[in-house]
mmCIF file of C-alpha atoms in Angstrom:
data_model
loop_
_atom_site.group_PDB
_atom_site.id
_atom_site.type_symbol
_atom_site.label_atom_id
_atom_site.label_comp_id
_atom_site.label_asym_id
_atom_site.label_seq_id
_atom_site.Cartn_x
_atom_site.Cartn_y
_atom_site.Cartn_z
ATOM 1 C CA UNK A 2 -35.285 -44.068 147.966
ATOM 2 C CA UNK A 3 -35.240 -47.298 146.203
ATOM 3 C CA UNK A 4 -37.609 -48.215 143.318
ATOM 4 C CA UNK A 5 -40.656 -49.933 144.445
ATOM 5 C CA UNK A 6 -42.342 -52.690 142.371
ATOM 6 C CA UNK A 7 -45.807 -51.429 143.861
ATOM 7 C CA UNK A 8 -48.415 -50.487 141.268
ATOM 8 C CA UNK A 9 -48.931 -46.745 140.404
ATOM 9 C CA UNK A 10 -51.993 -45.441 142.113
ATOM 10 C CA UNK A 11 -55.225 -45.258 140.168
ATOM 11 C CA UNK A 12 -55.260 -41.504 140.371
ATOM 12 C CA UNK A 13 -56.273 -41.115 136.889
ATOM 13 C CA UNK A 14 -59.034 -43.409 135.455
ATOM 14 C CA UNK A 15 -58.002 -45.378 132.424
ATOM 15 C CA UNK A 16 -58.578 -43.575 129.253
ATOM 16 C CA UNK A 17 -61.549 -45.129 127.296
ATOM 17 C CA UNK A 18 -61.170 -44.150 123.873
ATOM 18 C CA UNK A 19 -63.131 -45.701 121.118
ATOM 19 C CA UNK A 20 -61.670 -45.945 117.663
ATOM 20 C CA UNK A 21 -64.448 -45.719 114.974
ATOM 21 C CA UNK A 22 -64.474 -46.445 111.199
ATOM 22 C CA UNK A 23 -65.563 -44.001 108.496
ATOM 23 C CA UNK A 24 -69.254 -44.748 109.383
ATOM 24 C CA UNK A 25 -68.904 -44.195 113.094
ATOM 25 C CA UNK A 26 -69.060 -47.815 113.958
ATOM 26 C CA UNK A 27 -66.581 -49.377 116.702
ATOM 27 C CA UNK A 28 -63.372 -50.512 114.990
ATOM 28 C CA UNK A 29 -63.027 -54.326 115.147
ATOM 29 C CA UNK A 30 -60.020 -55.771 116.796
ATOM 30 C CA UNK A 31 -58.801 -56.787 113.277
ATOM 31 C CA UNK A 32 -58.558 -53.340 112.163
ATOM 32 C CA UNK A 33 -56.755 -52.300 115.293
ATOM 33 C CA UNK A 34 -54.076 -54.872 114.686
ATOM 34 C CA UNK A 35 -53.016 -52.895 111.767
ATOM 35 C CA UNK A 36 -51.705 -50.352 114.205
ATOM 36 C CA UNK A 37 -48.064 -51.217 114.366
ATOM 37 C CA UNK A 38 -47.330 -49.707 110.934
ATOM 38 C CA UNK A 39 -49.107 -46.632 111.883
ATOM 39 C CA UNK A 40 -47.184 -46.639 115.336
ATOM 40 C CA UNK A 41 -44.109 -46.994 113.664
ATOM 41 C CA UNK A 42 -44.552 -43.715 111.598
ATOM 42 C CA UNK A 43 -44.703 -41.201 114.733
ATOM 43 C CA UNK A 44 -44.914 -41.449 118.403
ATOM 44 C CA UNK A 45 -48.067 -39.044 117.764
ATOM 45 C CA UNK A 46 -49.791 -41.766 115.945
ATOM 46 C CA UNK A 47 -48.828 -44.372 118.722
ATOM 47 C CA UNK A 48 -50.343 -42.062 121.423
ATOM 48 C CA UNK A 49 -53.614 -41.732 119.451
ATOM 49 C CA UNK A 50 -54.227 -45.306 119.548
ATOM 50 C CA UNK A 51 -55.375 -46.909 122.938
ATOM 51 C CA UNK A 52 -53.744 -50.194 121.947
ATOM 52 C CA UNK A 53 -50.635 -48.298 120.859
ATOM 53 C CA UNK A 54 -50.714 -46.642 124.520
ATOM 54 C CA UNK A 55 -51.302 -49.829 126.135
ATOM 55 C CA UNK A 56 -48.316 -51.497 124.401
ATOM 56 C CA UNK A 57 -46.079 -48.572 124.940
ATOM 57 C CA UNK A 58 -47.015 -48.720 128.712
ATOM 58 C CA UNK A 59 -46.040 -52.447 128.781
ATOM 59 C CA UNK A 60 -42.796 -51.634 127.381
ATOM 60 C CA UNK A 61 -41.984 -48.428 129.588
ATOM 61 C CA UNK A 62 -43.011 -50.549 132.794
ATOM 62 C CA UNK A 63 -39.999 -52.879 131.895
ATOM 63 C CA UNK A 64 -37.761 -49.769 131.417
ATOM 64 C CA UNK A 65 -38.991 -48.402 134.777
ATOM 65 C CA UNK A 66 -40.260 -45.328 133.109
ATOM 66 C CA UNK A 67 -44.012 -45.799 132.688
ATOM 67 C CA UNK A 68 -44.495 -42.574 134.769
ATOM 68 C CA UNK A 69 -43.629 -40.614 131.650
ATOM 69 C CA UNK A 70 -46.548 -41.846 129.308
ATOM 70 C CA UNK A 71 -48.772 -41.637 132.358
ATOM 71 C CA UNK A 72 -47.658 -38.063 133.067
ATOM 72 C CA UNK A 73 -48.328 -37.046 129.367
ATOM 73 C CA UNK A 74 -51.612 -38.748 129.269
ATOM 74 C CA UNK A 75 -52.746 -37.033 132.714
ATOM 75 C CA UNK A 76 -51.745 -33.604 130.988
ATOM 76 C CA UNK A 77 -53.785 -34.391 128.001
ATOM 77 C CA UNK A 78 -56.788 -35.287 130.209
ATOM 78 C CA UNK A 79 -56.100 -32.111 132.326
ATOM 79 C CA UNK A 80 -56.439 -29.753 129.166
ATOM 80 C CA UNK A 81 -59.977 -30.976 128.650
ATOM 81 C CA UNK A 82 -60.855 -30.018 132.474
ATOM 82 C CA UNK A 83 -63.804 -27.601 132.744
ATOM 83 C CA UNK A 84 -64.165 -25.359 135.847
ATOM 84 C CA UNK A 85 -61.700 -23.944 138.248
ATOM 85 C CA UNK A 86 -62.638 -26.208 141.103
ATOM 86 C CA UNK A 87 -62.009 -29.518 138.933
ATOM 87 C CA UNK A 88 -59.019 -27.824 137.491
ATOM 88 C CA UNK A 89 -57.554 -27.206 140.894
ATOM 89 C CA UNK A 90 -58.279 -30.881 142.077
ATOM 90 C CA UNK A 91 -56.746 -32.410 138.849
ATOM 91 C CA UNK A 92 -53.690 -30.112 138.875
ATOM 92 C CA UNK A 93 -53.005 -31.034 142.514
ATOM 93 C CA UNK A 94 -53.196 -34.762 141.632
ATOM 94 C CA UNK A 95 -50.823 -34.282 138.826
ATOM 95 C CA UNK A 96 -48.534 -32.308 140.890
ATOM 96 C CA UNK A 97 -48.612 -34.833 143.678
ATOM 97 C CA UNK A 98 -48.342 -37.832 141.586
ATOM 98 C CA UNK A 99 -45.591 -36.686 139.194
ATOM 99 C CA UNK A 100 -43.941 -33.434 140.020
ATOM 100 C CA UNK A 101 -43.703 -33.048 143.800
ATOM 101 C CA UNK A 102 -40.428 -34.075 145.504
ATOM 102 C CA UNK A 103 -42.564 -36.692 147.378
ATOM 103 C CA UNK A 104 -44.293 -37.732 144.172
ATOM 104 C CA UNK A 105 -45.019 -41.623 143.827
ATOM 105 C CA UNK A 106 -44.174 -41.622 140.160
ATOM 106 C CA UNK A 107 -42.016 -38.645 139.919
ATOM 107 C CA UNK A 108 -41.189 -37.620 136.410
ATOM 108 C CA UNK A 109 -37.588 -36.046 135.807
ATOM 109 C CA UNK A 110 -38.128 -32.565 134.010
ATOM 110 C CA UNK A 111 -35.972 -29.264 134.049
ATOM 111 C CA UNK A 112 -37.050 -26.735 136.308
ATOM 112 C CA UNK A 113 -38.645 -29.243 138.622
ATOM 113 C CA UNK A 114 -36.879 -27.952 141.722
ATOM 114 C CA UNK A 115 -38.609 -24.565 141.288
ATOM 115 C CA UNK A 116 -42.095 -25.853 141.150
ATOM 116 C CA UNK A 117 -44.134 -25.709 144.242
ATOM 117 C CA UNK A 118 -47.735 -25.973 145.275
ATOM 118 C CA UNK A 119 -48.490 -22.239 144.646
ATOM 119 C CA UNK A 120 -48.842 -22.833 140.841
ATOM 120 C CA UNK A 121 -51.830 -24.988 141.610
ATOM 121 C CA UNK A 122 -53.906 -21.898 143.158
ATOM 122 C CA UNK A 123 -54.402 -20.374 139.722
ATOM 123 C CA UNK A 124 -54.559 -23.415 137.294
ATOM 124 C CA UNK A 125 -55.260 -23.002 133.457
ATOM 125 C CA UNK A 126 -55.349 -25.693 130.832
ATOM 126 C CA UNK A 127 -51.690 -25.386 129.573
ATOM 127 C CA UNK A 128 -50.110 -24.822 132.829
ATOM 128 C CA UNK A 129 -48.028 -28.144 132.367
ATOM 129 C CA UNK A 130 -47.590 -27.774 128.625
ATOM 130 C CA UNK A 131 -43.824 -26.815 128.973
ATOM 131 C CA UNK A 132 -43.159 -29.960 131.346
ATOM 132 C CA UNK A 133 -45.524 -32.218 129.018
ATOM 133 C CA UNK A 134 -43.440 -31.231 125.965
ATOM 134 C CA UNK A 135 -40.229 -32.019 127.913
ATOM 135 C CA UNK A 136 -41.569 -35.364 128.591
ATOM 136 C CA UNK A 137 -42.876 -36.027 125.118
ATOM 137 C CA UNK A 138 -39.531 -35.205 123.676
ATOM 138 C CA UNK A 139 -37.791 -37.410 126.005
ATOM 139 C CA UNK A 140 -40.139 -40.248 124.999
ATOM 140 C CA UNK A 141 -39.883 -39.339 121.202
ATOM 141 C CA UNK A 142 -36.038 -39.397 121.224
ATOM 142 C CA UNK A 143 -35.267 -42.053 123.626
ATOM 143 C CA UNK A 144 -37.840 -44.493 124.752
ATOM 144 C CA UNK A 145 -39.947 -44.483 121.562
ATOM 145 C CA UNK A 146 -36.982 -45.714 119.281
ATOM 146 C CA UNK A 147 -36.122 -48.536 121.717
ATOM 147 C CA UNK A 148 -39.734 -49.473 121.703
ATOM 148 C CA UNK A 149 -39.894 -49.817 117.965
ATOM 149 C CA UNK A 150 -36.956 -52.365 118.319
ATOM 150 C CA UNK A 151 -38.423 -54.162 121.412
ATOM 151 C CA UNK A 152 -39.802 -57.757 121.308
ATOM 152 C CA UNK A 153 -43.135 -56.368 122.233
ATOM 153 C CA UNK A 154 -43.348 -54.118 119.209
ATOM 154 C CA UNK A 155 -41.687 -56.594 116.595
ATOM 155 C CA UNK A 156 -43.956 -59.657 117.992
ATOM 156 C CA UNK A 157 -47.136 -57.570 117.456
ATOM 157 C CA UNK A 158 -45.749 -56.540 114.016
ATOM 158 C CA UNK A 159 -45.036 -60.284 113.199
ATOM 159 C CA UNK A 160 -48.486 -61.341 114.432
ATOM 160 C CA UNK A 161 -50.102 -58.585 112.308
ATOM 161 C CA UNK A 162 -48.186 -59.502 109.064
ATOM 162 C CA UNK A 163 -49.136 -63.119 109.685
ATOM 163 C CA UNK A 164 -52.867 -62.417 110.085
ATOM 164 C CA UNK A 165 -52.696 -60.103 106.969
ATOM 165 C CA UNK A 166 -51.230 -62.998 104.867
ATOM 166 C CA UNK A 167 -53.506 -65.746 106.301
ATOM 167 C CA UNK A 168 -55.869 -67.856 103.940
ATOM 168 C CA UNK A 169 -58.739 -66.464 105.971
ATOM 169 C CA UNK A 170 -57.951 -62.755 105.510
ATOM 170 C CA UNK A 171 -57.368 -63.350 101.810
ATOM 171 C CA UNK A 172 -60.697 -65.230 101.603
ATOM 172 C CA UNK A 173 -62.469 -62.446 103.409
ATOM 173 C CA UNK A 174 -60.953 -59.884 101.082
ATOM 174 C CA UNK A 175 -61.934 -61.770 98.012
ATOM 175 C CA UNK A 176 -65.482 -62.016 99.213
ATOM 176 C CA UNK A 177 -65.551 -58.519 100.030
ATOM 177 C CA UNK A 178 -64.289 -57.595 96.441
ATOM 178 C CA UNK A 179 -66.901 -59.914 94.945
ATOM 179 C CA UNK A 180 -69.732 -58.251 97.119
ATOM 180 C CA UNK A 181 -68.476 -54.627 96.238
ATOM 181 C CA UNK A 182 -67.714 -55.403 92.286
ATOM 182 C CA UNK A 183 -71.137 -56.953 91.460
#
């Protein structure tokens, strides 16, 4: 089987996470841009930020391993699933997309050859946890460190630093300090 350039199936809807400030207002794009320093501290921080996930996916796509983060995200979503019927459906989607020998976006996990569809009959929120942990560790100790050295990350970081040191940003900060210090 050769690698196909075809896009991954939209089995899982895009995650729509909203980042809010301390007062519950949606975060502005200026605040989101500060993410690279947070992303660089841990893979967990990167995966908590929708923009971080988007950029990490871009990077993994170029490395032909985007399925790893998609599987991890699908497992996170699966843990929140309520109801046996919905769990069975989502578990089957995950199995068919990432774990089956015929999976369109197969992830490489230990013990995969022993997995079969019988596990889907009695789903539970943590049924994929061991496999998800394997993929997380693979990303953490392999892809993530390369991501932090990638042009994608370094260019975002440079843009962020330039924005922070721009005259407009300094002027806004001075205005804010005058407003709050009066």
